[in-house]
PDB file of C-alpha atoms in Angstrom:
ATOM      1  CA  MET Q  25      -5.264 -11.130  -8.765  1.00  0.00           C
ATOM      2  CA  SER Q  26      -7.788 -13.909  -8.683  1.00  0.00           C
ATOM      3  CA  LEU Q  27      -8.074 -15.531  -5.148  1.00  0.00           C
ATOM      4  CA  SER Q  28      -9.298 -18.880  -4.193  1.00  0.00           C
ATOM      5  CA  PRO Q  29     -12.445 -19.329  -1.966  1.00  0.00           C
ATOM      6  CA  HIS Q  30      -9.852 -19.988   0.889  1.00  0.00           C
ATOM      7  CA  TYR Q  31      -7.936 -16.854   0.628  1.00  0.00           C
ATOM      8  CA  LEU Q  32     -11.204 -14.980   0.310  1.00  0.00           C
ATOM      9  CA  ALA Q  33     -12.573 -16.255   3.407  1.00  0.00           C
ATOM     10  CA  MET Q  34      -9.413 -15.731   5.266  1.00  0.00           C
ATOM     11  CA  GLY Q  35      -9.189 -12.268   4.134  1.00  0.00           C
ATOM     12  CA  ARG Q  36     -12.761 -11.439   5.112  1.00  0.00           C
ATOM     13  CA  GLY Q  37     -12.101 -12.950   8.583  1.00  0.00           C
ATOM     14  CA  ILE Q  38      -9.078 -10.754   9.243  1.00  0.00           C
ATOM     15  CA  VAL Q  39     -10.981  -7.487   7.933  1.00  0.00           C
ATOM     16  CA  ASP Q  40     -13.866  -8.496  10.136  1.00  0.00           C
ATOM     17  CA  THR Q  41     -11.558  -8.559  13.089  1.00  0.00           C
ATOM     18  CA  VAL Q  42      -9.302  -5.706  12.353  1.00  0.00           C
ATOM     19  CA  ALA Q  43     -12.004  -3.091  11.459  1.00  0.00           C
ATOM     20  CA  PRO Q  44     -13.930  -2.824  14.580  1.00  0.00           C
ATOM     21  CA  GLN Q  45     -10.638  -2.814  16.624  1.00  0.00           C
ATOM     22  CA  SER Q  46      -9.401   0.062  14.371  1.00  0.00           C
ATOM     23  CA  LEU Q  47     -12.563   1.939  14.647  1.00  0.00           C
ATOM     24  CA  ASP Q  48     -12.347   1.851  18.417  1.00  0.00           C
ATOM     25  CA  ASP Q  49      -8.679   2.750  18.439  1.00  0.00           C
ATOM     26  CA  ALA Q  50      -9.135   5.723  15.930  1.00  0.00           C
ATOM     27  CA  ARG Q  51     -12.042   7.119  18.091  1.00  0.00           C
ATOM     28  CA  ARG Q  52     -10.293   6.682  21.443  1.00  0.00           C
ATOM     29  CA  PHE Q  53      -6.861   7.445  20.665  1.00  0.00           C
ATOM     30  CA  GLY Q  54      -6.469   8.679  16.954  1.00  0.00           C
ATOM     31  CA  PRO Q  55      -5.543   7.360  13.670  1.00  0.00           C
ATOM     32  CA  GLU Q  56      -1.716   6.875  14.342  1.00  0.00           C
ATOM     33  CA  ILE Q  57      -2.489   4.497  17.435  1.00  0.00           C
ATOM     34  CA  ALA Q  58      -4.953   2.753  15.139  1.00  0.00           C
ATOM     35  CA  ARG Q  59      -2.204   2.247  12.412  1.00  0.00           C
ATOM     36  CA  GLN Q  60       0.233   1.139  14.952  1.00  0.00           C
ATOM     37  CA  ARG Q  61      -2.042  -1.438  16.423  1.00  0.00           C
ATOM     38  CA  ALA Q  62      -3.022  -2.573  12.866  1.00  0.00           C
ATOM     39  CA  LEU Q  63       0.763  -3.285  12.385  1.00  0.00           C
ATOM     40  CA  GLN Q  64       0.924  -5.067  15.618  1.00  0.00           C
ATOM     41  CA  ALA Q  65      -2.036  -7.252  14.380  1.00  0.00           C
ATOM     42  CA  LEU Q  66      -0.231  -7.752  11.011  1.00  0.00           C
ATOM     43  CA  ASP Q  67       2.799  -9.072  12.745  1.00  0.00           C
ATOM     44  CA  ALA Q  68       0.830 -11.490  15.008  1.00  0.00           C
ATOM     45  CA  ALA Q  69      -1.032 -12.809  11.934  1.00  0.00           C
ATOM     46  CA  LEU Q  70       1.885 -13.385   9.941  1.00  0.00           C
ATOM     47  CA  ALA Q  71       3.598 -15.130  12.967  1.00  0.00           C
ATOM     48  CA  GLY Q  72       0.542 -17.488  13.111  1.00  0.00           C
ATOM     49  CA  ILE Q  73       1.165 -18.864   9.465  1.00  0.00           C
ATOM     50  CA  PRO Q  74       2.229 -22.555   9.865  1.00  0.00           C
ATOM     51  CA  LEU Q  75       6.126 -23.081   9.242  1.00  0.00           C
ATOM     52  CA  ASP Q  76       5.266 -25.491   6.458  1.00  0.00           C
ATOM     53  CA  GLN Q  77       3.157 -22.952   4.653  1.00  0.00           C
ATOM     54  CA  ARG Q  78       5.840 -20.048   4.458  1.00  0.00           C
ATOM     55  CA  LYS Q  79       7.583 -19.627   1.159  1.00  0.00           C
ATOM     56  CA  SER Q  80      11.117 -18.706   0.572  1.00  0.00           C
ATOM     57  CA  LEU Q  81      11.043 -15.175  -0.597  1.00  0.00           C
ATOM     58  CA  ALA Q  82      13.279 -13.737  -3.317  1.00  0.00           C
ATOM     59  CA  CYS Q  83      13.087 -10.342  -1.421  1.00  0.00           C
ATOM     60  CA  ALA Q  84      16.109  -9.362   0.396  1.00  0.00           C
ATOM     61  CA  GLN Q  85      18.158  -6.317   1.447  1.00  0.00           C
ATOM     62  CA  GLY Q  86      19.561  -4.417  -1.443  1.00  0.00           C
ATOM     63  CA  CYS Q  87      16.920  -5.764  -3.833  1.00  0.00           C
ATOM     64  CA  SER Q  88      14.835  -2.580  -4.523  1.00  0.00           C
ATOM     65  CA  PHE Q  89      13.004  -3.372  -7.859  1.00  0.00           C
ATOM     66  CA  CYS Q  90       9.638  -2.975  -6.138  1.00  0.00           C
ATOM     67  CA  CYS Q  91      10.644   0.195  -4.533  1.00  0.00           C
ATOM     68  CA  HIS Q  92      10.507   1.874  -7.997  1.00  0.00           C
ATOM     69  CA  ARG Q  93       6.815   0.941  -8.468  1.00  0.00           C
ATOM     70  CA  GLN Q  94       3.554   3.006  -8.025  1.00  0.00           C
ATOM     71  CA  VAL Q  95       2.405   2.729  -4.443  1.00  0.00           C
ATOM     72  CA  ALA Q  96      -0.894   3.704  -2.961  1.00  0.00           C
ATOM     73  CA  ALA Q  97      -0.988   4.820   0.732  1.00  0.00           C
ATOM     74  CA  SER Q  98      -3.680   6.438   3.147  1.00  0.00           C
ATOM     75  CA  ALA Q  99      -3.030   9.578   4.925  1.00  0.00           C
ATOM     76  CA  ALA Q 100      -2.435   7.695   8.118  1.00  0.00           C
ATOM     77  CA  GLU Q 101       0.462   5.773   6.566  1.00  0.00           C
ATOM     78  CA  VAL Q 102       1.921   8.907   5.121  1.00  0.00           C
ATOM     79  CA  PHE Q 103       1.912  10.759   8.370  1.00  0.00           C
ATOM     80  CA  GLY Q 104       3.128   7.741  10.091  1.00  0.00           C
ATOM     81  CA  LEU Q 105       6.130   7.358   7.737  1.00  0.00           C
ATOM     82  CA  LEU Q 106       6.898  11.032   7.991  1.00  0.00           C
ATOM     83  CA  ASP Q 107       6.856  10.961  11.680  1.00  0.00           C
ATOM     84  CA  HIS Q 108       9.110   7.915  11.956  1.00  0.00           C
ATOM     85  CA  LEU Q 109      11.783   9.423   9.458  1.00  0.00           C
ATOM     86  CA  ARG Q 110      11.754  12.825  11.342  1.00  0.00           C
ATOM     87  CA  MET Q 111      12.725  10.686  14.426  1.00  0.00           C
ATOM     88  CA  THR Q 112      15.266   8.593  12.824  1.00  0.00           C
ATOM     89  CA  LEU Q 113      16.959  10.687  10.266  1.00  0.00           C
ATOM     90  CA  ASP Q 114      19.157  13.435  11.029  1.00  0.00           C
ATOM     91  CA  ALA Q 115      18.608  17.047   9.720  1.00  0.00           C
ATOM     92  CA  ILE Q 116      20.571  16.860   6.458  1.00  0.00           C
ATOM     93  CA  ALA Q 117      19.188  13.442   5.650  1.00  0.00           C
ATOM     94  CA  PHE Q 118      15.539  14.447   6.196  1.00  0.00           C
ATOM     95  CA  ALA Q 119      16.166  17.545   4.068  1.00  0.00           C
ATOM     96  CA  GLN Q 120      17.484  15.244   1.268  1.00  0.00           C
ATOM     97  CA  PHE Q 121      14.480  13.175   1.761  1.00  0.00           C
ATOM     98  CA  SER Q 122      12.157  16.003   1.536  1.00  0.00           C
ATOM     99  CA  ALA Q 123      13.876  17.327  -1.517  1.00  0.00           C
ATOM    100  CA  ARG Q 124      13.235  13.961  -3.171  1.00  0.00           C
ATOM    101  CA  CYS Q 125       9.571  13.898  -2.308  1.00  0.00           C
ATOM    102  CA  ILE Q 126       8.959  17.290  -3.847  1.00  0.00           C
ATOM    103  CA  ALA Q 127      11.065  16.485  -7.142  1.00  0.00           C
ATOM    104  CA  THR Q 128       9.353  13.008  -7.462  1.00  0.00           C
ATOM    105  CA  ALA Q 129       5.974  14.595  -6.919  1.00  0.00           C
ATOM    106  CA  ASP Q 130       6.596  17.165  -9.552  1.00  0.00           C
ATOM    107  CA  LEU Q 131       7.703  14.535 -12.012  1.00  0.00           C
ATOM    108  CA  VAL Q 132       4.767  12.290 -11.375  1.00  0.00           C
ATOM    109  CA  ALA Q 133       2.258  15.243 -11.479  1.00  0.00           C
ATOM    110  CA  GLN Q 134       3.336  16.078 -15.032  1.00  0.00           C
ATOM    111  CA  MET Q 135       2.753  12.654 -16.261  1.00  0.00           C
ATOM    112  CA  PRO Q 136      -0.658  11.767 -18.306  1.00  0.00           C
ATOM    113  CA  PRO Q 137      -3.012   9.610 -16.286  1.00  0.00           C
ATOM    114  CA  GLY Q 138      -1.953   6.128 -15.931  1.00  0.00           C
ATOM    115  CA  GLN Q 139       1.692   6.499 -16.854  1.00  0.00           C
ATOM    116  CA  ARG Q 140       3.247   6.516 -13.530  1.00  0.00           C
ATOM    117  CA  ALA Q 141       2.466   2.814 -13.337  1.00  0.00           C
ATOM    118  CA  LEU Q 142       4.796   2.445 -16.489  1.00  0.00           C
ATOM    119  CA  ARG Q 143       7.754   4.108 -15.144  1.00  0.00           C
ATOM    120  CA  SER Q 144      10.364   2.875 -12.887  1.00  0.00           C
ATOM    121  CA  ILE Q 145      10.684   5.869 -10.450  1.00  0.00           C
ATOM    122  CA  ALA Q 146      12.751   5.408  -7.043  1.00  0.00           C
ATOM    123  CA  CYS Q 147      10.610   5.972  -3.905  1.00  0.00           C
ATOM    124  CA  PRO Q 148      11.799   9.079  -2.073  1.00  0.00           C
ATOM    125  CA  ALA Q 149      12.460   6.966   1.081  1.00  0.00           C
ATOM    126  CA  LEU Q 150      14.941   4.720  -0.892  1.00  0.00           C
ATOM    127  CA  VAL Q 151      18.638   5.250   0.046  1.00  0.00           C
ATOM    128  CA  ASP Q 152      21.392   3.199  -1.135  1.00  0.00           C
ATOM    129  CA  GLY Q 153      19.039   0.467  -2.242  1.00  0.00           C
ATOM    130  CA  ALA Q 154      17.325   0.295   1.114  1.00  0.00           C
ATOM    131  CA  CYS Q 155      13.997   1.666   2.584  1.00  0.00           C
ATOM    132  CA  ALA Q 156      14.836   4.503   5.059  1.00  0.00           C
ATOM    133  CA  GLY Q 157      11.386   4.072   6.626  1.00  0.00           C
ATOM    134  CA  TYR Q 158      11.274   0.466   6.500  1.00  0.00           C
ATOM    135  CA  SER Q 159       9.519  -0.180   9.875  1.00  0.00           C
ATOM    136  CA  ALA Q 160       6.849   2.436   8.891  1.00  0.00           C
ATOM    137  CA  ARG Q 161       6.547   1.415   5.406  1.00  0.00           C
ATOM    138  CA  PRO Q 162       2.777   1.323   4.111  1.00  0.00           C
ATOM    139  CA  PHE Q 163       0.900  -1.912   4.310  1.00  0.00           C
ATOM    140  CA  ARG Q 164       1.085  -2.184   0.521  1.00  0.00           C
ATOM    141  CA  CYS Q 165       4.848  -2.430   0.427  1.00  0.00           C
ATOM    142  CA  ARG Q 166       4.361  -5.105   3.274  1.00  0.00           C
ATOM    143  CA  ALA Q 167       1.945  -7.160   1.043  1.00  0.00           C
ATOM    144  CA  TYR Q 168       3.968  -7.001  -2.048  1.00  0.00           C
ATOM    145  CA  ASN Q 169       6.593  -9.885  -2.099  1.00  0.00           C
ATOM    146  CA  SER Q 170       8.158 -12.180  -4.650  1.00  0.00           C
ATOM    147  CA  LEU Q 171       9.262 -15.788  -5.004  1.00  0.00           C
ATOM    148  CA  ASP Q 172      11.343 -14.943  -8.080  1.00  0.00           C
ATOM    149  CA  VAL Q 173      13.378 -11.823  -8.720  1.00  0.00           C
ATOM    150  CA  GLU Q 174      13.594 -12.221 -12.554  1.00  0.00           C
ATOM    151  CA  PRO Q 175       9.968 -11.043 -13.160  1.00  0.00           C
ATOM    152  CA  CYS Q 176      10.692  -7.999 -10.794  1.00  0.00           C
ATOM    153  CA  ARG Q 177      13.883  -7.360 -12.771  1.00  0.00           C
ATOM    154  CA  ARG Q 178      12.053  -7.488 -16.164  1.00  0.00           C
ATOM    155  CA  PHE Q 179       9.348  -5.231 -15.162  1.00  0.00           C
ATOM    156  CA  PHE Q 180      11.783  -2.733 -13.703  1.00  0.00           C
ATOM    157  CA  ASP Q 181      13.787  -2.724 -16.934  1.00  0.00           C
ATOM    158  CA  GLU Q 182      10.507  -2.670 -19.194  1.00  0.00           C
ATOM    159  CA  PRO Q 183       7.304  -1.845 -17.409  1.00  0.00           C
ATOM    160  CA  ARG Q 184       4.179  -3.189 -19.255  1.00  0.00           C
ATOM    161  CA  GLU Q 185       0.498  -2.761 -18.947  1.00  0.00           C
ATOM    162  CA  ASP Q 186      -0.097  -6.444 -18.824  1.00  0.00           C
ATOM    163  CA  TYR Q 187       2.149  -7.137 -15.985  1.00  0.00           C
ATOM    164  CA  THR Q 188       0.471  -9.096 -13.220  1.00  0.00           C
ATOM    165  CA  GLY Q 189       3.268  -9.213 -10.606  1.00  0.00           C
ATOM    166  CA  PRO Q 190       5.602 -11.797  -9.697  1.00  0.00           C
ATOM    167  CA  PRO Q 191       4.707 -15.241  -8.288  1.00  0.00           C
ATOM    168  CA  ALA Q 192       4.095 -14.412  -4.547  1.00  0.00           C
ATOM    169  CA  ASP Q 193       3.565 -15.971  -1.072  1.00  0.00           C
ATOM    170  CA  LEU Q 194      -0.348 -15.568  -1.021  1.00  0.00           C
ATOM    171  CA  ASP Q 195      -0.464 -16.096   2.571  1.00  0.00           C
ATOM    172  CA  ARG Q 196       1.693 -13.069   3.365  1.00  0.00           C
ATOM    173  CA  PHE Q 197      -0.099 -11.061   0.438  1.00  0.00           C
ATOM    174  CA  VAL Q 198      -3.708 -11.850   1.632  1.00  0.00           C
ATOM    175  CA  VAL Q 199      -2.888 -11.193   5.445  1.00  0.00           C
ATOM    176  CA  ALA Q 200      -1.190  -7.762   4.944  1.00  0.00           C
ATOM    177  CA  GLN Q 201      -3.971  -6.821   2.370  1.00  0.00           C
ATOM    178  CA  ALA Q 202      -6.663  -7.729   4.802  1.00  0.00           C
ATOM    179  CA  VAL Q 203      -5.233  -6.070   7.706  1.00  0.00           C
ATOM    180  CA  MET Q 204      -4.907  -2.974   5.503  1.00  0.00           C
ATOM    181  CA  PHE Q 205      -8.364  -2.933   4.575  1.00  0.00           C
ATOM    182  CA  GLY Q 206      -9.602  -3.592   8.115  1.00  0.00           C
ATOM    183  CA  LEU Q 207      -7.669  -0.644   9.278  1.00  0.00           C
ATOM    184  CA  PHE Q 208      -9.050   1.530   6.188  1.00  0.00           C
ATOM    185  CA  SER Q 209     -12.487   0.569   7.094  1.00  0.00           C
ATOM    186  CA  GLY Q 210     -12.009   1.346  10.852  1.00  0.00           C
ATOM    187  CA  LEU Q 211     -10.549   4.737   9.908  1.00  0.00           C
ATOM    188  CA  GLU Q 212     -13.325   5.669   7.356  1.00  0.00           C
ATOM    189  CA  ARG Q 213     -16.020   4.766   9.868  1.00  0.00           C
ATOM    190  CA  ALA Q 214     -14.346   6.845  12.612  1.00  0.00           C
ATOM    191  CA  GLY Q 215     -14.532   9.936  10.166  1.00  0.00           C
ATOM    192  CA  PHE Q 216     -11.010  10.013   8.963  1.00  0.00           C
ATOM    193  CA  ASP Q 217      -9.717  10.268   5.403  1.00  0.00           C
ATOM    194  CA  SER Q 218      -9.036   6.720   4.065  1.00  0.00           C
ATOM    195  CA  ARG Q 219      -8.429   7.675   0.338  1.00  0.00           C
ATOM    196  CA  PRO Q 220      -5.706   5.815  -1.465  1.00  0.00           C
ATOM    197  CA  TYR Q 221      -3.118   8.612  -2.427  1.00  0.00           C
ATOM    198  CA  GLU Q 222      -0.141   8.216  -4.772  1.00  0.00           C
ATOM    199  CA  LEU Q 223       2.691   7.920  -2.115  1.00  0.00           C
ATOM    200  CA  ALA Q 224       5.320  10.431  -3.475  1.00  0.00           C
ATOM    201  CA  THR Q 225       2.751  13.273  -4.176  1.00  0.00           C
ATOM    202  CA  ALA Q 226       1.151  12.761  -0.798  1.00  0.00           C
ATOM    203  CA  LEU Q 227       4.501  12.799   1.064  1.00  0.00           C
ATOM    204  CA  ALA Q 228       5.224  16.080  -0.801  1.00  0.00           C
ATOM    205  CA  ASP Q 229       1.736  17.548   0.213  1.00  0.00           C
ATOM    206  CA  ALA Q 230       2.309  16.661   3.827  1.00  0.00           C
ATOM    207  CA  LEU Q 231       5.694  18.298   3.766  1.00  0.00           C
ATOM    208  CA  THR Q 232       4.717  21.544   2.071  1.00  0.00           C
ATOM    209  CA  ASP Q 233       1.109  22.046   3.247  1.00  0.00           C
ATOM    210  CA  ALA Q 234       1.100  22.842   7.073  1.00  0.00           C
ATOM    211  CA  GLU Q 235      -2.779  22.491   6.930  1.00  0.00           C
ATOM    212  CA  ALA Q 236      -2.752  18.861   5.757  1.00  0.00           C
ATOM    213  CA  SER Q 237      -2.335  17.293   9.139  1.00  0.00           C
ATOM    214  CA  ARG Q 238      -4.831  19.553  10.578  1.00  0.00           C
ATOM    215  CA  ARG Q 239      -7.541  18.970   8.032  1.00  0.00           C
ATOM    216  CA  TYR Q 240      -6.922  15.201   8.278  1.00  0.00           C
ATOM    217  CA  GLY Q 241      -7.522  15.482  12.224  1.00  0.00           C
ATOM    218  CA  ARG Q 242     -10.742  17.288  11.560  1.00  0.00           C
ATOM    219  CA  GLY Q 243     -11.961  14.566   9.210  1.00  0.00           C
ATOM    220  CA  GLU Q 244     -11.363  16.297   5.982  1.00  0.00           C
ATOM    221  CA  GLN Q 245      -9.437  15.268   2.879  1.00  0.00           C
ATOM    222  CA  ALA Q 246      -6.053  15.497   3.941  1.00  0.00           C
ATOM    223  CA  PHE Q 247      -4.021  16.226   0.473  1.00  0.00           C
ATOM    224  CA  MET Q 248      -5.301  18.737  -2.050  1.00  0.00           C
ATOM    225  CA  LYS Q 249      -2.539  18.257  -4.612  1.00  0.00           C
ATOM    226  CA  ALA Q 250      -1.772  14.692  -4.313  1.00  0.00           C
ATOM    227  CA  ILE Q 251      -2.899  11.948  -6.862  1.00  0.00           C
ATOM    228  CA  VAL Q 252      -5.830  10.028  -5.587  1.00  0.00           C
ATOM    229  CA  PHE Q 253      -6.488   6.481  -7.012  1.00  0.00           C
ATOM    230  CA  GLY Q 254      -9.862   5.083  -7.957  1.00  0.00           C
TER     231      GLY Q 254
END
């Protein structure tokens, strides 16, 4: 996506504010507190968008087309999402979620490179058309938005390599992306893994590899089997 100088400058300003705060939070309190405070910074930045600049989104509860797209997430987001789901789901629901993570990761791992982006596959956290971990969802999920549901529907039905995404509220997109990159910069400078992992494969690794969280806490690569982008 090509952004205007206005949005590039706005994004840089947010990154420059969030990155040092995330670095300090990660060093003093750990990556989970840094993630939570970055979410607070995102909420504050979105609340600061003037009312006359806010677009009417097509996104609504029950619309889950984008929840079938490929998502990249950092280890901090993966562990944060898992912690949230452990606290909010009962034992049966969490076991079902875990089984979906492993099944989806197995499916994705068998695909040739680049094919995941051309398949509509439900996120393991999706339950009855809604995200079970909505309040702890990754930053890229928060950034993605649509002003028109029809392009989302068409891509869901027939994914294409040339798809550039639906028309979006760029203020919301840029703010969320910039806070995310500020967090990632702070985590990386604090010595924590900030690689972008394919979400389902990273969730499966976190659930099945007891050493994953300990490696992450030591500043090592968190996930050994998950797909890494870039």
